[in-house]
Amino acid sequence: MVFSLLVSVIALIFAGYLAKYVLQQGSGTVEMQQIAAAIREGAEAFLKRQYRTIGLMTLGLAVLMFILYGFLKDWDTSVKMTFAFVLGAMCSALSGYIGMYISIRANVRTANAARTSLGQALVIALRGGAVSGVTVVALSLLGVGGLYYLYGGMSDPQKVPFLIVGYGFGASFVALFAQLGGGIYTKAADVGADLVGKVEAGIPEDDPRNPAVVADLVGDNVGDCAGRGADLFESTAAENIGAMILGVALYPTFGIQGIMFPLVARALGLIASIIGIMTVRGVEDEDPMAALNRGYYVATGLATVGFFLATWQMLGGYWFWFFMAGLTGIITSLLFVYITEYYTEHRYRPVQSIAESSQTGPATNIITGFAVGLECTALPTLIISVALMFSYYCGIWSGVTDAQGHPIGGLYGTALATMGMLATCGYILAMDTFGPITDNAGGIIEMSQSDEEVRKKTDRLDAVGNTTKALTKGYAIGSAALAAFLLFSAYMDEVTALTGQVFNVVNLAKIHVFIGGLLGAMLVFLFSALAIRAVGRAAYYVINEVRRQFRENAGIMRGEMKPDYARCVDIVTAGALREMVLPGLLAVGMPIAVGLILRAEAVAALLMVGTITGILLATLMNNGGGAWDNAKKYIESGIYGGKGSETHKAAVVGDTVGDPFKDTAGPSLHVLIKLLSTITLVMAPLFI
Amino acid sequence: MVFSLLVSVIALIFAGYLAKYVLQQGSGTVEMQQIAAAIREGAEAFLKRQYRTIGLMTLGLAVLMFILYGFLKDWDTSVKMTFAFVLGAMCSALSGYIGMYISIRANVRTANAARTSLGQALVIALRGGAVSGVTVVALSLLGVGGLYYLYGGMSDPQKVPFLIVGYGFGASFVALFAQLGGGIYTKAADVGADLVGKVEAGIPEDDPRNPAVVADLVGDNVGDCAGRGADLFESTAAENIGAMILGVALYPTFGIQGIMFPLVARALGLIASIIGIMTVRGVEDEDPMAALNRGYYVATGLATVGFFLATWQMLGGYWFWFFMAGLTGIITSLLFVYITEYYTEHRYRPVQSIAESSQTGPATNIITGFAVGLECTALPTLIISVALMFSYYCGIWSGVTDAQGHPIGGLYGTALATMGMLATCGYILAMDTFGPITDNAGGIIEMSQSDEEVRKKTDRLDAVGNTTKALTKGYAIGSAALAAFLLFSAYMDEVTALTGQVFNVVNLAKIHVFIGGLLGAMLVFLFSALAIRAVGRAAYYVINEVRRQFRENAGIMRGEMKPDYARCVDIVTAGALREMVLPGLLAVGMPIAVGLILRAEAVAALLMVGTITGILLATLMNNGGGAWDNAKKYIESGIYGGKGSETHKAAVVGDTVGDPFKDTAGPSLHVLIKLLSTITLVMAPLFI
């Protein structure tokens, strides 16, 4: 306990050191600083308004929860549950804010460093990203551990984990809106800027004459950075809580060690990630991806050692098979990274086949890309199946039994696999936030009309950033899939604890349970439809505004007048926030409605089938979108006629289609899946 | 028993009368007859080769089943099971063949009639389609009823239904390959002919100079006609058998009446369909769709009366609520037709929104269309949920109980809803086959360079045909969804009968069951990927062949030489048959593999979650594809710049993307869903 709290405090101090390091770097020319200031203002304005909206909804839900728990259970539980919810929501918002605070300052410093050294730029971007990665993991650890301690977990270890679920729900509630709002914002600005700039006005990407260009750069920060940060904050928090609840079942064997184990394992993983981040040194002539991969391998290796130590020390004679389960998770995360690379990098068949089929026009490009998206769900599903099964049997083989001699370690085995997968979460998140920072750096260089040489350097970093963003999404969905089974079980344990009757059957052969499952799958489809539609609508506001500015102020296109960037930012902000409400309410409302009408078992089916469908659809959208994007980039490298050819035009269509898939609907589905788990955990008293 | 066999024989005679009526019509000019002959030859050649391939696979599987059942059960069961399988496969193939035999002769006669009277052309096309519709339903009734009688069902009514499941499996096995092969053929020829003809050579659609044009016309017959015929043959057969198995559970209450009821209800529905077909009279100045709708309402009304009589006479004092359940099914089928119309007709918001977004290019057209596809899964899912739930409770409220007084009529209620939905199947199928006949008629008129006036008439019929094809797909997926729950229950009854232990729990909370569900959803995604990919590959063969003919024979483009239509037909045939094998084997192999490794309960989860995912994905693809198609047609009517504008070009991209969705992957998914049910029923002895 003390150890994990200590580690998280040290990690936060370390994040502060990283932040200081980044802020000490030079921030370039006056022109660059002006652009960076515009991005900063826009991002902060968005976050401020978004947090106000989310805050109001959180408040409303908190009051509801307070009343609900007060009347259905008791007021003591009610206070603890509600406080945990509010704290989770606040920590989630805070970690999103801190990550973005640094990334909108690291962007211009990375751009400035790129003017002299690629290696130095890489280090700044990664450390900027690491502020976010380390903060997220440390805050989630501190929150869960601190609440456990505060609620008297050391004296009543079996009951307290159930009180902390509110923290996970708060985190996923904020994460849903952060990811939805940010995802809608970033793609609406992107699509809007492209359609009206590139297509209608015929000016290049990131051209300073385009009034929407700042909004586009802001979007990278609020979507990828604040959004994904909240997403993975939620993952680690929910997984910690789920594993602690499962640890309760093993209390007779392991005592409090079994409940504490997730926190210790997470703390060791955090140390491994920090060391991995610090080992990354940019080498001038090398592929920047190689440097990032080296750091990742260091982090993975150290995490494995940490896992070994933790299981060996804390799980006594049962350690070997539990260590194997954890190792399964670590290997799964590596495999997910490889598979995502295979499906989204131009060196392999999938992206090449999309590029090839672009020769016969946009229709064949779309068909092939969609087929790739459908196909790429197969391997991850198989890996998850094997990992779940194997880690479950590891738990069985560990030899932990109940009083009657039945093996009961299986679920804890899957929990360890999830912990293994999430062990290097801090490093992965640092790589992810690296993406928007380098993207922004490239945009700043482009807009400040710097040298061709510098631009080439930032382009290289930007390309690496695209890859790391794709990898993180694969990783996020993989860990969500692995964690899902854990969270189902936690829900069932919770209902068992509430009713006093063993609830361990979700019988799809019962008609209302089957209907629950059917509605769960439908929720995933409808939610995706609303998220994609929202991007289209918000993009429409941008297009109209840009058209208006061009029309009313002819000086903009001649480059004599500065366009009104701030107004564009305002309009996307308002549009994205308005459009996030409907899909968000659907995600929160439908499980509650089904639970009230069809009760606990049907909700479990909704959760499970919704999760299965969500994993597949999110994988389709993430990888399909990534493959389209890179097929376009592959053609731009000179294949099949290169930039400007008919083939390239066809590939641009695919890229545009993929944008809302991979940056709005796909990532929002990750959060939806986890929200379904935490919402059922928290609302369980309503469904019984 | 006697009644239903009698009705099916009379219906077959009636189909013969319709066929004779169609064949007596004039078949037009020499030129038209030549084109029709080329289509006929191509279609027959394809079917011959396809049936040889399918025949060999059927034979292999039959030997396997024979050995399996012989060793695991007894040789008497083995002989009966295998014979039923082979008979089911043969009847399915036969009904596909007969339907196509008439449709490739009705096409030219419809074209000829259109030269004088639109009304007469409508009647010929519908009656041509009705040959297929009536034959399919009658043969399925005759097969199931005949086998039941032959296997001694009158003396041992409780055991025999389980022996007939082989018939359903044979039917769905053939249907899968018929729909896959036909679906790949039709779209490969279509996409291939379009890409190389319209895009590369710049000649209009259905231009006789295009060597792939005959293959395209052949495709309509083998895909929509033979494929959909096999699909719905399978639906009615599987549903009859499933309902009979459920009837066994109610044997103590209803005796043999409960088991016979599905056959009688089906026979009455067939009579209603026949009368509906005969009432359709073409009125010259009216929308042809109105005439078809009138016939549909007549059929629906009569089917309701028939259902009332059957429940009243056969289900004694329990009749009222069972009649209500059947009525639920009939209303569900009407609602499905309305929803499909809403999402695919240009009068409503979805298609209009796609057309509107085409103004900003192909990318926004695709994004909007995809969002519509995702969205349109919501209402059908809700309707299915309500219909399942309500009909289940109708069964409970009916008051049928077991010896201990527990209500047991619920499942039989859902079975009655399915029967209600499928009651007008004959009429729906006639409307469906109407589609390829009018499509072909239009092509023949185009190729034989007839008057503008005549072309307008066939265009009107063709547009109606597109609508009816879309409606049938919605209907087919709706009935598959409703029947699914019935077939799950039949599978569980079967396992119960085999093991002697009650099997009524599919517990998703068990890890291997959850993995079964995950793999079921994955199967649906991977199968769709392979089906879509197959179209692309087969289309590539066509493109190469057409390019070769243009290159080697310059006289073709000048209109001096006739292209080698037959070679194109040959090449698509070989390509489609080769490409159907991989997805087909996946569909058959995966449930068996999962069953062998993870056993009976996991297979049930695979079946259920696979069905849920399949319903949603098929709905997305069918309606999305239909909406894209009609958005293009809407623009062609003069909106947003009309034909030739940039907006139209963008809409053409969406239409092409939608083609393999709505005509290959979507319809193949219907069959996949039902194949999963029948394969698990038949292979159950392997999984326990």
JSON list of N, CA, C and O in Angstrom, two decimals, chain A residues 523-536:
[
{"chain": "A", "resi": 523, "resn": "LEU", "atom": "N", "xyz": [-26.62, -1.09, -29.70]},
{"chain": "A", "resi": 523, "resn": "LEU", "atom": "CA", "xyz": [-26.09, 0.14, -29.10]},
{"chain": "A", "resi": 523, "resn": "LEU", "atom": "C", "xyz": [-24.77, 0.54, -29.74]},
{"chain": "A", "resi": 523, "resn": "LEU", "atom": "O", "xyz": [-24.53, 1.71, -30.06]},
{"chain": "A", "resi": 524, "resn": "VAL", "atom": "N", "xyz": [-23.91, -0.44, -29.94]},
{"chain": "A", "resi": 524, "resn": "VAL", "atom": "CA", "xyz": [-22.59, -0.17, -30.53]},
{"chain": "A", "resi": 524, "resn": "VAL", "atom": "C", "xyz": [-22.73, 0.39, -31.95]},
{"chain": "A", "resi": 524, "resn": "VAL", "atom": "O", "xyz": [-22.07, 1.37, -32.31]},
{"chain": "A", "resi": 525, "resn": "PHE", "atom": "N", "xyz": [-23.63, -0.19, -32.73]},
{"chain": "A", "resi": 525, "resn": "PHE", "atom": "CA", "xyz": [-23.81, 0.28, -34.11]},
{"chain": "A", "resi": 525, "resn": "PHE", "atom": "C", "xyz": [-24.42, 1.69, -34.12]},
{"chain": "A", "resi": 525, "resn": "PHE", "atom": "O", "xyz": [-23.96, 2.57, -34.84]},
{"chain": "A", "resi": 526, "resn": "LEU", "atom": "N", "xyz": [-25.44, 1.88, -33.29]},
{"chain": "A", "resi": 526, "resn": "LEU", "atom": "CA", "xyz": [-26.12, 3.18, -33.30]},
{"chain": "A", "resi": 526, "resn": "LEU", "atom": "C", "xyz": [-25.20, 4.27, -32.77]},
{"chain": "A", "resi": 526, "resn": "LEU", "atom": "O", "xyz": [-25.15, 5.38, -33.33]},
{"chain": "A", "resi": 527, "resn": "PHE", "atom": "N", "xyz": [-24.45, 3.97, -31.72]},
{"chain": "A", "resi": 527, "resn": "PHE", "atom": "CA", "xyz": [-23.51, 4.94, -31.15]},
{"chain": "A", "resi": 527, "resn": "PHE", "atom": "C", "xyz": [-22.49, 5.36, -32.22]},
{"chain": "A", "resi": 527, "resn": "PHE", "atom": "O", "xyz": [-22.20, 6.54, -32.38]},
{"chain": "A", "resi": 528, "resn": "SER", "atom": "N", "xyz": [-21.97, 4.38, -32.97]},
{"chain": "A", "resi": 528, "resn": "SER", "atom": "CA", "xyz": [-21.01, 4.71, -34.02]},
{"chain": "A", "resi": 528, "resn": "SER", "atom": "C", "xyz": [-21.65, 5.59, -35.08]},
{"chain": "A", "resi": 528, "resn": "SER", "atom": "O", "xyz": [-21.02, 6.53, -35.58]},
{"chain": "A", "resi": 529, "resn": "ALA", "atom": "N", "xyz": [-22.90, 5.28, -35.43]},
{"chain": "A", "resi": 529, "resn": "ALA", "atom": "CA", "xyz": [-23.59, 6.08, -36.43]},
{"chain": "A", "resi": 529, "resn": "ALA", "atom": "C", "xyz": [-23.69, 7.54, -35.96]},
{"chain": "A", "resi": 529, "resn": "ALA", "atom": "O", "xyz": [-23.40, 8.47, -36.71]},
{"chain": "A", "resi": 530, "resn": "LEU", "atom": "N", "xyz": [-24.07, 7.72, -34.70]},
{"chain": "A", "resi": 530, "resn": "LEU", "atom": "CA", "xyz": [-24.23, 9.08, -34.18]},
{"chain": "A", "resi": 530, "resn": "LEU", "atom": "C", "xyz": [-22.90, 9.81, -34.11]},
{"chain": "A", "resi": 530, "resn": "LEU", "atom": "O", "xyz": [-22.81, 10.99, -34.42]},
{"chain": "A", "resi": 531, "resn": "ALA", "atom": "N", "xyz": [-21.83, 9.08, -33.73]},
{"chain": "A", "resi": 531, "resn": "ALA", "atom": "CA", "xyz": [-20.52, 9.73, -33.63]},
{"chain": "A", "resi": 531, "resn": "ALA", "atom": "C", "xyz": [-20.04, 10.18, -35.02]},
{"chain": "A", "resi": 531, "resn": "ALA", "atom": "O", "xyz": [-19.55, 11.29, -35.18]},
{"chain": "A", "resi": 532, "resn": "ILE", "atom": "N", "xyz": [-20.22, 9.31, -36.01]},
{"chain": "A", "resi": 532, "resn": "ILE", "atom": "CA", "xyz": [-19.77, 9.67, -37.36]},
{"chain": "A", "resi": 532, "resn": "ILE", "atom": "C", "xyz": [-20.61, 10.83, -37.90]},
{"chain": "A", "resi": 532, "resn": "ILE", "atom": "O", "xyz": [-20.10, 11.78, -38.50]},
{"chain": "A", "resi": 533, "resn": "ARG", "atom": "N", "xyz": [-21.91, 10.74, -37.67]},
{"chain": "A", "resi": 533, "resn": "ARG", "atom": "CA", "xyz": [-22.80, 11.80, -38.13]},
{"chain": "A", "resi": 533, "resn": "ARG", "atom": "C", "xyz": [-22.42, 13.14, -37.49]},
{"chain": "A", "resi": 533, "resn": "ARG", "atom": "O", "xyz": [-22.46, 14.19, -38.13]},
{"chain": "A", "resi": 534, "resn": "ALA", "atom": "N", "xyz": [-22.06, 13.10, -36.20]},
{"chain": "A", "resi": 534, "resn": "ALA", "atom": "CA", "xyz": [-21.71, 14.32, -35.48]},
{"chain": "A", "resi": 534, "resn": "ALA", "atom": "C", "xyz": [-20.54, 15.03, -36.14]},
{"chain": "A", "resi": 534, "resn": "ALA", "atom": "O", "xyz": [-20.52, 16.26, -36.26]},
{"chain": "A", "resi": 535, "resn": "VAL", "atom": "N", "xyz": [-19.55, 14.24, -36.59]},
{"chain": "A", "resi": 535, "resn": "VAL", "atom": "CA", "xyz": [-18.40, 14.84, -37.27]},
{"chain": "A", "resi": 535, "resn": "VAL", "atom": "C", "xyz": [-18.86, 15.58, -38.52]},
{"chain": "A", "resi": 535, "resn": "VAL", "atom": "O", "xyz": [-18.46, 16.73, -38.76]},
{"chain": "A", "resi": 536, "resn": "GLY", "atom": "N", "xyz": [-19.73, 14.92, -39.29]},
{"chain": "A", "resi": 536, "resn": "GLY", "atom": "CA", "xyz": [-20.21, 15.54, -40.52]},
{"chain": "A", "resi": 536, "resn": "GLY", "atom": "C", "xyz": [-20.90, 16.86, -40.23]},
{"chain": "A", "resi": 536, "resn": "GLY", "atom": "O", "xyz": [-20.67, 17.87, -40.91]}
]
